[in-house]
Coordinates of C-alpha atoms in Angstrom, one line a residue:
M1127 CA 62.0 0.2 -33.4
T1128 CA 61.8 -1.1 -29.8
G1129 CA 60.8 -4.2 -31.1
L1130 CA 62.9 -4.4 -33.6
L1131 CA 65.8 -4.0 -31.3
A1132 CA 65.1 -6.6 -29.8
L1133 CA 64.8 -8.9 -32.6
A1134 CA 68.2 -7.9 -33.6
C1135 CA 69.5 -8.6 -30.0
G1136 CA 68.1 -11.8 -30.2
V1137 CA 69.2 -12.9 -33.2
A1138 CA 72.9 -11.8 -32.3
V1139 CA 72.8 -13.2 -29.0
A1140 CA 71.4 -16.8 -30.4
N1141 CA 75.2 -17.4 -31.8
V1142 CA 76.6 -17.5 -28.9
Y1143 CA 74.2 -20.6 -27.5
F1144 CA 73.4 -22.6 -30.1
P1145 CA 76.5 -24.7 -30.0
Q1146 CA 75.8 -25.8 -26.7
A1147 CA 73.4 -28.0 -28.2
I1148 CA 74.7 -29.6 -31.3
T1149 CA 77.6 -30.6 -29.0
P1150 CA 77.4 -35.0 -30.3
L1151 CA 76.8 -33.7 -33.7
I1152 CA 79.9 -32.0 -33.6
A1153 CA 82.0 -34.7 -32.2
A1154 CA 80.8 -37.3 -34.3
G1155 CA 80.9 -35.3 -37.2
L1156 CA 85.3 -34.3 -36.4
H1157 CA 85.3 -37.7 -35.1
T1158 CA 86.4 -36.0 -31.4
G1159 CA 85.4 -36.6 -27.8
R1160 CA 82.5 -34.7 -26.7
G1161 CA 84.6 -32.6 -23.8
M1162 CA 86.4 -31.2 -27.1
A1163 CA 83.4 -31.0 -28.7
A1164 CA 82.0 -28.9 -25.6
S1165 CA 85.0 -26.6 -26.0
A1166 CA 83.0 -24.8 -29.0
A1167 CA 80.3 -23.5 -26.4
T1168 CA 83.3 -22.7 -24.0
T1169 CA 85.2 -20.9 -26.3
V1170 CA 82.2 -18.7 -28.1
Q1171 CA 81.6 -17.5 -24.7
L1172 CA 85.7 -16.4 -24.1
G1173 CA 85.5 -14.9 -27.5
Y1174 CA 82.0 -12.6 -26.6
A1175 CA 83.6 -11.7 -23.4
V1176 CA 86.7 -10.2 -25.6
G1177 CA 84.1 -8.2 -27.5
L1178 CA 82.9 -7.1 -24.4
F1179 CA 86.0 -5.7 -23.5
L1180 CA 86.9 -4.6 -26.5
L1181 CA 84.3 -3.6 -28.6
V1182 CA 81.2 -2.4 -26.5
P1183 CA 83.2 0.9 -25.3
L1184 CA 83.1 1.9 -28.8
G1185 CA 79.1 2.4 -28.7
D1186 CA 80.5 5.7 -26.8
R1187 CA 82.8 6.6 -29.7
V1188 CA 81.5 5.3 -32.9
P1189 CA 78.0 6.8 -33.8
H1190 CA 75.9 3.2 -33.8
R1191 CA 73.8 1.9 -36.8
R1192 CA 77.7 1.6 -38.0
L1193 CA 79.7 -0.4 -35.4
V1194 CA 76.6 -2.7 -35.7
V1195 CA 76.4 -2.9 -39.5
V1196 CA 80.1 -3.7 -39.4
L1197 CA 80.2 -5.9 -36.6
L1198 CA 77.2 -8.1 -38.0
A1199 CA 79.1 -8.2 -41.4
A1200 CA 82.3 -9.6 -39.5
T1201 CA 80.1 -12.4 -37.3
A1202 CA 78.5 -13.8 -40.5
I1203 CA 82.1 -14.2 -42.2
A1204 CA 83.1 -16.3 -38.8
L1205 CA 80.0 -18.5 -38.8
T1206 CA 80.6 -19.3 -42.7
V1207 CA 83.8 -20.2 -41.6
A1208 CA 82.7 -22.4 -38.6
G1209 CA 80.1 -23.8 -40.6
L1210 CA 82.7 -25.1 -43.5
A1211 CA 85.8 -26.0 -40.8
P1212 CA 87.5 -29.5 -41.2
N1213 CA 88.5 -29.8 -38.3
M1214 CA 88.2 -29.2 -34.2
G1215 CA 91.1 -25.7 -34.7
V1216 CA 89.6 -24.0 -37.3
L1217 CA 86.5 -24.4 -35.5
L1218 CA 87.7 -23.6 -32.4
A1219 CA 89.0 -20.2 -33.9
A1220 CA 85.9 -19.4 -36.2
C1221 CA 83.7 -20.0 -32.9
A1222 CA 85.9 -17.3 -31.0
C1223 CA 85.9 -14.6 -33.8
V1224 CA 81.9 -15.2 -33.9
G1225 CA 82.0 -14.5 -29.8
V1226 CA 84.3 -11.6 -30.5
T1227 CA 81.8 -9.6 -33.1
T1228 CA 78.8 -10.7 -32.2
V1229 CA 78.5 -8.4 -28.7
V1230 CA 75.7 -6.1 -30.6
P1231 CA 73.0 -6.7 -28.0
Q1232 CA 75.2 -5.0 -25.5
I1233 CA 75.9 -2.2 -28.1
L1234 CA 71.9 -1.6 -28.6
L1235 CA 71.2 -2.0 -24.7
P1236 CA 72.4 1.0 -23.5
M1237 CA 71.9 2.9 -26.9
A1238 CA 68.0 2.2 -26.1
A1239 CA 68.6 3.5 -22.6
D1240 CA 70.0 6.9 -23.7
L1241 CA 67.0 7.1 -26.1
V1242 CA 64.1 7.0 -23.5
A1243 CA 63.2 8.6 -20.6
E1244 CA 63.8 7.5 -17.2
D1245 CA 60.1 6.0 -16.4
R1246 CA 60.4 3.6 -19.2
R1247 CA 64.3 2.6 -18.9
G1248 CA 63.5 -0.2 -16.9
A1249 CA 60.8 -1.5 -19.1
V1250 CA 62.3 -0.6 -22.5
T1251 CA 65.3 -2.4 -21.2
G1252 CA 63.3 -5.7 -20.4
T1253 CA 61.8 -5.6 -23.8
L1254 CA 65.2 -5.6 -25.4
L1255 CA 65.8 -8.0 -23.1
S1256 CA 63.1 -10.2 -23.4
G1257 CA 64.6 -10.5 -27.8
L1258 CA 67.8 -11.4 -25.9
L1259 CA 65.8 -14.0 -23.7
A1260 CA 64.3 -15.4 -27.1
G1261 CA 67.6 -15.7 -29.0
I1262 CA 69.3 -17.6 -26.0
L1263 CA 66.5 -20.0 -25.9
L1264 CA 65.1 -20.6 -29.2
A1265 CA 69.0 -21.1 -30.2
R1266 CA 69.0 -24.7 -28.8
T1267 CA 66.1 -25.2 -29.8
F1268 CA 66.8 -24.1 -33.8
S1269 CA 70.2 -25.4 -33.6
G1270 CA 68.9 -28.8 -31.9
V1271 CA 66.5 -29.5 -34.5
L1272 CA 68.0 -28.4 -37.6
G1273 CA 71.6 -30.4 -36.2
A1274 CA 69.4 -33.8 -36.0
W1275 CA 68.0 -33.1 -39.6
L1276 CA 70.7 -31.0 -42.1
G1277 CA 73.7 -31.8 -39.5
W1278 CA 76.1 -29.6 -37.1
R1279 CA 77.5 -27.4 -40.1
A1280 CA 73.5 -26.4 -41.2
T1281 CA 73.0 -24.6 -37.9
Y1282 CA 76.3 -22.4 -38.5
L1283 CA 75.2 -21.5 -42.0
V1284 CA 71.9 -21.0 -41.8
A1285 CA 72.9 -18.2 -38.5
A1286 CA 75.6 -16.6 -41.1
G1287 CA 72.5 -15.9 -43.2
A1288 CA 70.3 -14.6 -41.0
A1289 CA 73.5 -12.2 -39.2
L1290 CA 73.9 -10.6 -43.1
V1291 CA 70.0 -9.7 -43.1
L1292 CA 69.8 -8.4 -40.3
A1293 CA 73.0 -6.1 -41.0
A1294 CA 70.8 -5.1 -44.1
V1295 CA 67.7 -4.5 -42.1
L1296 CA 69.5 -2.1 -39.5
S1297 CA 71.8 -0.7 -42.0
R1298 CA 68.7 1.4 -42.7
T1299 CA 66.1 1.3 -40.3
M1300 CA 68.6 1.8 -37.2
P1301 CA 68.3 5.4 -35.4
R1302 CA 71.0 7.6 -36.3
T1303 CA 73.3 8.5 -32.9
G1304 CA 76.6 10.7 -32.7
A1305 CA 79.6 10.0 -30.4
R1306 CA 78.9 10.2 -27.2
S1307 CA 82.6 10.7 -26.1
R1308 CA 85.9 11.5 -27.9
E1309 CA 88.0 9.5 -25.4
P1310 CA 91.4 8.1 -27.1
Y1311 CA 90.4 4.5 -27.2
R1312 CA 92.9 3.5 -24.6
S1313 CA 90.9 5.5 -22.2
L1314 CA 87.5 3.3 -23.1
L1315 CA 89.4 0.6 -22.6
A1316 CA 90.5 1.5 -19.2
A1317 CA 87.2 3.1 -18.0
P1318 CA 84.9 -0.4 -17.3
V1319 CA 88.2 -1.6 -15.0
R1320 CA 88.3 1.9 -13.2
L1321 CA 84.7 2.1 -12.4
L1322 CA 84.5 -1.8 -11.2
G1323 CA 87.1 0.2 -8.6
S1324 CA 85.3 2.7 -7.5
E1325 CA 82.0 1.3 -8.1
P1326 CA 79.9 -0.9 -5.6
E1327 CA 77.0 -1.3 -7.1
L1328 CA 78.8 -2.1 -10.2
R1329 CA 80.5 -4.8 -8.2
R1330 CA 77.1 -6.0 -7.2
S1331 CA 75.3 -7.0 -9.8
C1332 CA 78.1 -8.0 -11.6
T1333 CA 78.5 -10.8 -8.9
Y1334 CA 75.3 -11.2 -8.4
Q1335 CA 75.3 -12.2 -12.9
V1336 CA 78.5 -14.0 -12.7
L1337 CA 76.7 -16.8 -10.0
L1338 CA 74.1 -17.4 -11.7
F1339 CA 75.0 -17.3 -15.3
G1340 CA 77.6 -19.2 -14.5
G1341 CA 75.2 -21.9 -12.8
F1342 CA 73.0 -21.5 -16.0
N1343 CA 76.0 -22.2 -18.8
A1344 CA 77.1 -25.2 -16.9
A1345 CA 73.7 -27.0 -16.6
W1346 CA 72.5 -26.3 -20.4
T1347 CA 76.3 -27.3 -21.4
A1348 CA 75.9 -30.5 -19.6
L1349 CA 72.5 -31.0 -20.3
A1350 CA 73.2 -31.8 -23.7
L1351 CA 75.8 -34.2 -23.0
L1352 CA 73.3 -35.7 -20.4
V1353 CA 69.8 -36.0 -22.8
T1354 CA 72.4 -37.6 -25.3
G1355 CA 74.1 -39.9 -23.4
P1356 CA 73.4 -43.4 -21.6
H1357 CA 71.3 -42.2 -19.1
Y1358 CA 68.6 -41.3 -21.7
R1359 CA 69.8 -42.0 -25.1
L1360 CA 67.9 -39.5 -27.3
G1361 CA 69.3 -37.0 -29.9
T1362 CA 69.7 -33.6 -30.1
A1363 CA 66.3 -32.5 -31.0
T1364 CA 65.3 -33.5 -27.5
V1365 CA 67.7 -30.6 -25.8
G1366 CA 66.1 -28.6 -28.6
L1367 CA 62.4 -29.4 -27.4
L1368 CA 63.7 -28.8 -23.3
A1369 CA 64.8 -25.2 -24.9
L1370 CA 61.4 -24.2 -26.5
V1371 CA 59.8 -25.5 -22.7
G1372 CA 62.3 -22.6 -21.4
A1373 CA 60.5 -19.8 -23.9
G1374 CA 57.7 -19.6 -22.2
S1375 CA 60.5 -17.1 -19.5
I1376 CA 60.2 -14.9 -22.2
L1377 CA 57.4 -12.9 -21.2
C1378 CA 58.9 -12.4 -17.7
S1379 CA 61.4 -10.4 -18.5
Q1380 CA 59.5 -7.5 -19.1
A1381 CA 57.1 -8.4 -16.3
A1382 CA 60.7 -8.1 -14.3
G1383 CA 61.4 -4.6 -15.9
R1384 CA 58.3 -3.1 -15.1
R1385 CA 58.4 -4.8 -10.9
V1386 CA 62.4 -3.2 -11.0
D1387 CA 60.4 0.0 -11.8
R1388 CA 58.3 -0.3 -8.9
T1389 CA 60.0 -2.0 -6.1
G1390 CA 63.7 -1.6 -7.3
P1391 CA 66.0 -4.2 -8.5
D1392 CA 67.3 -5.6 -4.7
A1393 CA 63.7 -6.7 -4.6
V1394 CA 64.1 -9.0 -7.6
N1395 CA 67.2 -10.4 -7.1
R1396 CA 65.8 -12.0 -3.9
L1397 CA 63.5 -13.4 -6.1
C1398 CA 66.1 -14.7 -8.2
F1399 CA 68.2 -15.8 -6.0
A1400 CA 65.6 -18.4 -4.2
G1401 CA 64.6 -19.7 -7.6
A1402 CA 67.6 -20.2 -8.9
L1403 CA 67.6 -22.8 -5.6
A1404 CA 64.1 -24.0 -6.6
A1405 CA 65.4 -24.9 -10.0
A1406 CA 68.2 -27.0 -8.9
A1407 CA 65.9 -29.1 -6.6
V1408 CA 63.6 -29.2 -9.5
L1409 CA 66.7 -30.6 -12.0
A1410 CA 67.6 -33.7 -9.4
I1411 CA 64.9 -35.1 -10.7
G1412 CA 66.0 -35.6 -14.2
Y1413 CA 68.7 -37.9 -12.3
L1414 CA 65.7 -40.8 -12.1
G1415 CA 65.4 -41.0 -16.3
G1416 CA 62.4 -41.8 -18.4
V1417 CA 59.5 -39.3 -18.9
G1418 CA 59.3 -38.2 -15.1
G1419 CA 63.1 -37.0 -15.1
L1420 CA 62.6 -35.2 -18.7
V1421 CA 59.4 -33.5 -17.1
G1422 CA 61.6 -32.4 -14.4
L1423 CA 64.7 -31.4 -16.3
G1424 CA 61.9 -29.1 -18.0
A1425 CA 60.5 -27.6 -15.7
G1426 CA 63.4 -27.1 -14.0
M1427 CA 65.7 -25.5 -16.6
L1428 CA 62.0 -23.2 -17.1
L1429 CA 62.7 -21.8 -13.8
L1430 CA 66.5 -21.3 -14.1
D1431 CA 65.3 -19.2 -17.0
V1432 CA 63.3 -16.8 -15.4
A1433 CA 65.5 -16.6 -12.2
V1434 CA 68.3 -15.7 -14.5
Q1435 CA 67.3 -13.1 -17.1
S1436 CA 65.4 -11.3 -14.4
G1437 CA 67.9 -11.1 -12.7
Q1438 CA 70.1 -9.7 -15.5
V1439 CA 66.9 -7.2 -16.3
A1440 CA 67.5 -5.9 -12.5
N1441 CA 71.0 -5.9 -12.4
Q1442 CA 71.1 -4.1 -15.7
A1443 CA 68.4 -2.0 -14.6
R1444 CA 70.7 -0.6 -11.0
I1445 CA 74.1 -0.1 -13.3
F1446 CA 71.8 2.5 -16.0
R1447 CA 70.4 4.1 -13.0
L1448 CA 74.1 4.8 -12.1
P1449 CA 74.7 8.5 -12.2
G1450 CA 77.0 10.6 -14.7
G1451 CA 75.8 8.4 -18.0
L1452 CA 78.6 6.1 -19.4
R1453 CA 75.9 3.6 -19.9
A1454 CA 78.4 1.6 -22.4
R1455 CA 81.1 1.2 -20.3
R1456 CA 79.5 -0.1 -17.4
N1457 CA 77.7 -2.1 -19.4
T1458 CA 81.4 -3.4 -20.2
A1459 CA 82.7 -4.7 -17.3
Y1460 CA 79.3 -6.1 -16.2
M1461 CA 79.0 -8.2 -19.5
T1462 CA 82.6 -9.3 -19.2
C1463 CA 82.6 -10.2 -16.3
A1464 CA 78.9 -11.9 -16.5
F1465 CA 80.1 -14.2 -19.5
L1466 CA 83.7 -15.0 -18.4
G1467 CA 81.4 -16.5 -15.4
G1468 CA 79.3 -18.1 -18.0
S1469 CA 82.4 -19.7 -19.6
A1470 CA 84.0 -21.0 -16.5
G1471 CA 80.3 -21.9 -15.6
S1472 CA 80.6 -24.2 -19.6
W1473 CA 83.8 -25.4 -18.8
I1474 CA 83.3 -26.2 -15.1
G1475 CA 79.6 -28.0 -16.2
T1476 CA 81.5 -30.4 -18.1
R1477 CA 83.8 -31.2 -15.4
A1478 CA 81.4 -31.8 -13.0
S1479 CA 78.9 -34.1 -14.9
A1480 CA 82.4 -36.3 -15.9
G1481 CA 84.0 -36.7 -12.5
F1482 CA 79.9 -36.7 -10.5
G1483 CA 77.2 -37.1 -13.3
W1484 CA 74.8 -34.8 -13.0
G1485 CA 73.6 -34.7 -9.4
G1486 CA 77.4 -32.6 -9.7
V1487 CA 75.8 -30.1 -11.9
V1488 CA 72.7 -29.4 -9.6
V1489 CA 75.2 -29.2 -6.3
L1490 CA 77.2 -26.3 -8.1
I1491 CA 73.7 -24.5 -9.4
A1492 CA 72.2 -24.5 -5.9
L1493 CA 75.7 -23.5 -4.2
A1494 CA 76.0 -20.3 -6.9
A1495 CA 72.6 -19.5 -6.0
A1496 CA 73.1 -19.8 -1.8
I1497 CA 76.3 -17.2 -2.1
A1498 CA 74.5 -15.0 -4.0
L1499 CA 71.4 -14.9 -1.5
A1500 CA 73.9 -14.5 1.5
G1501 CA 75.9 -11.8 0.1
Q1502 CA 72.6 -10.0 -0.6
A1503 CA 72.1 -10.5 2.9
L1504 CA 74.7 -8.9 4.2
T1505 CA 74.9 -6.2 1.8
A1506 CA 71.8 -5.6 3.5
R1507 CA 72.9 -6.0 7.1
R1508 CA 75.6 -3.7 6.3
R1509 CA 73.3 -1.1 4.9
V1510 CA 71.1 -0.8 8.2
E1511 CA 74.0 -1.2 11.0
V1512 CA 74.9 2.2 8.5
V1513 CA 72.1 4.2 9.0
R1514 CA 71.9 2.9 13.1

């Protein structure tokens, strides 16, 4: 069941990321600018943030199987509309709906955490996040390669079929879980905001992920523009292959989960921030162009993927350890913040690439990692002063 839930996380979350690799194809197909086409990736992430806030709290009130199946069916419909969109307006509206409904992974993660013993929670979270990471990375490979062969519309239509198949399988196999809360829906929506205000550890996890995930999305959005632009003049299939290189980071989520169980999330976070700084340095090689530049891009994106996804394991393990239950609502606060940061990163990355080139994007990633590292050091110093 853990493996099946990990697969479900990957298939669902792929819908948020595959538009990043086909931005040039959308621009050509709908006769619009690349900046406007890139807004499809930003819009789906904004929709995802809205869905996290509005729908994930229902994981504490509605039986999980029913909620997940309905959301997957709605996602399939929205993906079909996107694949048939006659213009950017319809595409953006459909992408927003895809984002809102494809929040299934963030319902499954706290559900799985509830079903296992505390000493296995980090490992199980890491396994599901490995599936999530596989979906994130392979989504770009899937869309980049399929889009190059069959066009950008095929990626949306194939994704719609996958969502329908997944809904049918989970309708028969998911564990039957009851409602954990009978609070009014309004109270469920207010809870994440209230928890953000009252729990410093939740705020800390949110801040760390906003910074690194924002840099991560800035890099991927700008990477498609760099590789298909005049610097390299390559196709979207190359973007997909670069994403495939990053698939090696899938194994790191499980290792990060086990390390969190042994040493705690802070130690893993420190390594992730340092890794993101190193990734920025390696990604700078991509500005050279040619084969050497592509190698630098592949190595740098792999390192950045490892840092961001391992940090995700640490951050979610931290909030799942907080007392009092309420995991779905804490996860709502955390993931809403993360994807607001991610959508902002996509938007800023597009502008940084247009205004300052790839170098501006690299500086943005390094700055985000440095701020996170400095923030953690300040927190550690304050704790030492309190003990004294």
